[in-house]
Amino acid sequence: MTGYGASPSESHFASVRGVTLPVLIAPSVLPADFSKIGEEVRALDEAGVDIIQWDVMDGQFVPNLTFGPDVIASARSYSTKPFEAHLMVLTPDVMAQRYVEAGCQRLIVHAEACTHLHRTLENIRGMGATAAVALNPHTPASTIENVLDLVDMVLVMTVNPGFGGQSYIKTMEPKIRQVRDMITARGLGDSVHVEVDGGISPTTIAGAAKAGANVLIAGSALYRDPKGLAHAVTELRALATAAFTA
Ligand code: DX5
């Protein structure tokens, strides 16, 4: 069960060490043309992405400001793919329900922004969405060891959040591996995903997948591919599937 609703095709699955997980490519909408956000979401859908990620920023938790729930709701009808909201916000509890109502199937909250992370994740699940937790580069993997039963994904940031187009932080790979191994050790290997976000490109994606990431967020790398979005999605998925190690 991918926890995403739509099941990826068989070709997107990788089985390693007895763990079978889909290898999923999810775009960040951040580099898209906001003046036509609906068409941009449709283009991402048609390019074959598995999920669409909205980088929600409040100008407080990160020094940038992006999408409110109404923007996401306005794009919902342009794609049938699952939406997830990456809540880079100081108070995720305040707005979580609005993002679910806007059409997001998953909410990702930052451990650093949650005084009561366990309760926040429980509340998100109570809203009928799946819950995920994100870790900034400085935050240790141990932070989430007591909430793995409440999430269907852990996001290991491979940049400091706030902007697209940053360089991949390769020193995060041991943490990706640590999170993947924590999940497997808890017997959750087939149901809890590891996502990475930041600086993912054809030259960095294999390292992240080899370390155990099976959901890969890409923004700049998709939009700067001269052969177009579909080529970028296909290339990234092939590189990640070949390298993925559970
Ligand atoms: C950081 C953002 C970016 C974005 C992806 O807060 O979350 O990581 O999604 O940007 P690229 O793929 O351009 O690094």
PDB file of N, CA and C and ligand atoms in Angstrom, residues 28 30 53 55 57 86 88 157 159-166 197-200 217-221, ligand 1:
ATOM      1  N   SER A  28       8.201  19.173  -6.989  1.00  0.00           N
ATOM      2  CA  SER A  28       7.846  20.355  -6.221  1.00  0.00           C
ATOM      3  C   SER A  28       7.244  21.333  -7.213  1.00  0.00           C
ATOM      4  N   LEU A  30       7.120  24.384  -6.783  1.00  0.00           N
ATOM      5  CA  LEU A  30       7.787  25.674  -6.549  1.00  0.00           C
ATOM      6  C   LEU A  30       8.308  26.358  -7.830  1.00  0.00           C
ATOM      7  N   GLN A  53       3.755  17.589  -4.997  1.00  0.00           N
ATOM      8  CA  GLN A  53       4.052  18.146  -3.686  1.00  0.00           C
ATOM      9  C   GLN A  53       3.972  19.680  -3.728  1.00  0.00           C
ATOM     10  N   ASP A  55       4.987  22.957  -1.757  1.00  0.00           N
ATOM     11  CA  ASP A  55       5.881  23.486  -0.722  1.00  0.00           C
ATOM     12  C   ASP A  55       5.209  24.678  -0.060  1.00  0.00           C
ATOM     13  N   MET A  57       4.987  27.463   2.574  1.00  0.00           N
ATOM     14  CA  MET A  57       5.937  28.223   3.391  1.00  0.00           C
ATOM     15  C   MET A  57       5.247  29.451   3.969  1.00  0.00           C
ATOM     16  N   HIS A  86       3.746  19.939   1.934  1.00  0.00           N
ATOM     17  CA  HIS A  86       4.960  19.971   2.774  1.00  0.00           C
ATOM     18  C   HIS A  86       4.860  21.259   3.577  1.00  0.00           C
ATOM     19  N   MET A  88       6.034  23.755   5.637  1.00  0.00           N
ATOM     20  CA  MET A  88       7.200  24.418   6.226  1.00  0.00           C
ATOM     21  C   MET A  88       6.681  25.666   6.935  1.00  0.00           C
ATOM     22  N   MET A 157      15.226  16.050   4.704  1.00  0.00           N
ATOM     23  CA  MET A 157      15.581  17.196   3.868  1.00  0.00           C
ATOM     24  C   MET A 157      17.045  17.111   3.467  1.00  0.00           C
ATOM     25  N   VAL A 159      18.344  19.696   1.685  1.00  0.00           N
ATOM     26  CA  VAL A 159      18.745  21.105   1.672  1.00  0.00           C
ATOM     27  C   VAL A 159      18.134  21.732   2.930  1.00  0.00           C
ATOM     28  N   ASN A 160      18.598  22.957   3.230  1.00  0.00           N
ATOM     29  CA  ASN A 160      17.904  23.710   4.285  1.00  0.00           C
ATOM     30  C   ASN A 160      16.657  24.325   3.655  1.00  0.00           C
ATOM     31  N   PRO A 161      15.485  24.111   4.230  1.00  0.00           N
ATOM     32  CA  PRO A 161      14.234  24.440   3.544  1.00  0.00           C
ATOM     33  C   PRO A 161      14.048  25.933   3.296  1.00  0.00           C
ATOM     34  N   GLY A 162      13.273  26.233   2.255  1.00  0.00           N
ATOM     35  CA  GLY A 162      12.903  27.622   1.975  1.00  0.00           C
ATOM     36  C   GLY A 162      12.994  27.994   0.513  1.00  0.00           C
ATOM     37  N   PHE A 163      13.866  27.317  -0.224  1.00  0.00           N
ATOM     38  CA  PHE A 163      14.060  27.727  -1.623  1.00  0.00           C
ATOM     39  C   PHE A 163      14.365  26.517  -2.503  1.00  0.00           C
ATOM     40  N   GLY A 164      13.980  26.627  -3.762  1.00  0.00           N
ATOM     41  CA  GLY A 164      14.401  25.618  -4.726  1.00  0.00           C
ATOM     42  C   GLY A 164      15.765  25.971  -5.275  1.00  0.00           C
ATOM     43  N   GLY A 165      16.333  25.070  -6.043  1.00  0.00           N
ATOM     44  CA  GLY A 165      17.589  25.356  -6.730  1.00  0.00           C
ATOM     45  C   GLY A 165      18.827  25.319  -5.870  1.00  0.00           C
ATOM     46  N   GLN A 166      18.725  24.757  -4.677  1.00  0.00           N
ATOM     47  CA  GLN A 166      19.907  24.679  -3.799  1.00  0.00           C
ATOM     48  C   GLN A 166      20.701  23.406  -4.058  1.00  0.00           C
ATOM     49  N   ASP A 197      14.151  15.554  -0.286  1.00  0.00           N
ATOM     50  CA  ASP A 197      13.709  16.789  -0.929  1.00  0.00           C
ATOM     51  C   ASP A 197      14.831  17.814  -0.873  1.00  0.00           C
ATOM     52  N   GLY A 198      15.278  18.177  -2.101  1.00  0.00           N
ATOM     53  CA  GLY A 198      16.269  19.249  -2.151  1.00  0.00           C
ATOM     54  C   GLY A 198      17.503  18.855  -2.922  1.00  0.00           C
ATOM     55  N   GLY A 199      17.678  19.495  -4.070  1.00  0.00           N
ATOM     56  CA  GLY A 199      18.881  19.245  -4.857  1.00  0.00           C
ATOM     57  C   GLY A 199      18.895  17.909  -5.563  1.00  0.00           C
ATOM     58  N   ILE A 200      17.712  17.284  -5.712  1.00  0.00           N
ATOM     59  CA  ILE A 200      17.646  15.983  -6.391  1.00  0.00           C
ATOM     60  C   ILE A 200      17.739  16.205  -7.900  1.00  0.00           C
ATOM     61  N   ILE A 217      11.717  13.969  -4.357  1.00  0.00           N
ATOM     62  CA  ILE A 217      11.140  15.243  -4.772  1.00  0.00           C
ATOM     63  C   ILE A 217      12.135  15.957  -5.676  1.00  0.00           C
ATOM     64  N   ALA A 218      11.648  16.453  -6.795  1.00  0.00           N
ATOM     65  CA  ALA A 218      12.531  17.247  -7.660  1.00  0.00           C
ATOM     66  C   ALA A 218      11.774  18.468  -8.151  1.00  0.00           C
ATOM     67  N   GLY A 219      12.445  19.588  -8.138  1.00  0.00           N
ATOM     68  CA  GLY A 219      11.836  20.812  -8.657  1.00  0.00           C
ATOM     69  C   GLY A 219      12.641  21.299  -9.838  1.00  0.00           C
ATOM     70  N   SER A 220      13.773  21.918  -9.544  1.00  0.00           N
ATOM     71  CA  SER A 220      14.605  22.505 -10.614  1.00  0.00           C
ATOM     72  C   SER A 220      14.981  21.484 -11.677  1.00  0.00           C
ATOM     73  N   ALA A 221      15.338  20.275 -11.228  1.00  0.00           N
ATOM     74  CA  ALA A 221      15.819  19.263 -12.185  1.00  0.00           C
ATOM     75  C   ALA A 221      14.751  18.924 -13.209  1.00  0.00           C
TER      76      ALA A 221
HETATM   77  C1  DX5 B   1      13.007  23.556  -0.060  1.00  0.00           C
HETATM   78  C2  DX5 B   1      12.067  23.069  -1.122  1.00  0.00           C
HETATM   79  C3  DX5 B   1      12.862  22.553  -2.316  1.00  0.00           C
HETATM   80  C4  DX5 B   1      12.013  22.072  -3.435  1.00  0.00           C
HETATM   81  C5  DX5 B   1      12.837  21.258  -4.409  1.00  0.00           C
HETATM   82  O1  DX5 B   1      12.283  24.115   0.978  1.00  0.00           O
HETATM   83  O2  DX5 B   1      11.250  22.041  -0.583  1.00  0.00           O
HETATM   84  O3  DX5 B   1      13.690  21.520  -1.859  1.00  0.00           O
HETATM   85  O4  DX5 B   1      10.991  21.321  -2.960  1.00  0.00           O
HETATM   86  O5  DX5 B   1      13.708  22.137  -4.971  1.00  0.00           O
HETATM   87  P1  DX5 B   1      14.894  21.658  -5.914  1.00  0.00           P
HETATM   88  O6  DX5 B   1      14.517  20.319  -6.516  1.00  0.00           O
HETATM   89  O7  DX5 B   1      14.983  22.723  -6.955  1.00  0.00           O
HETATM   90  O8  DX5 B   1      16.086  21.561  -5.031  1.00  0.00           O
END
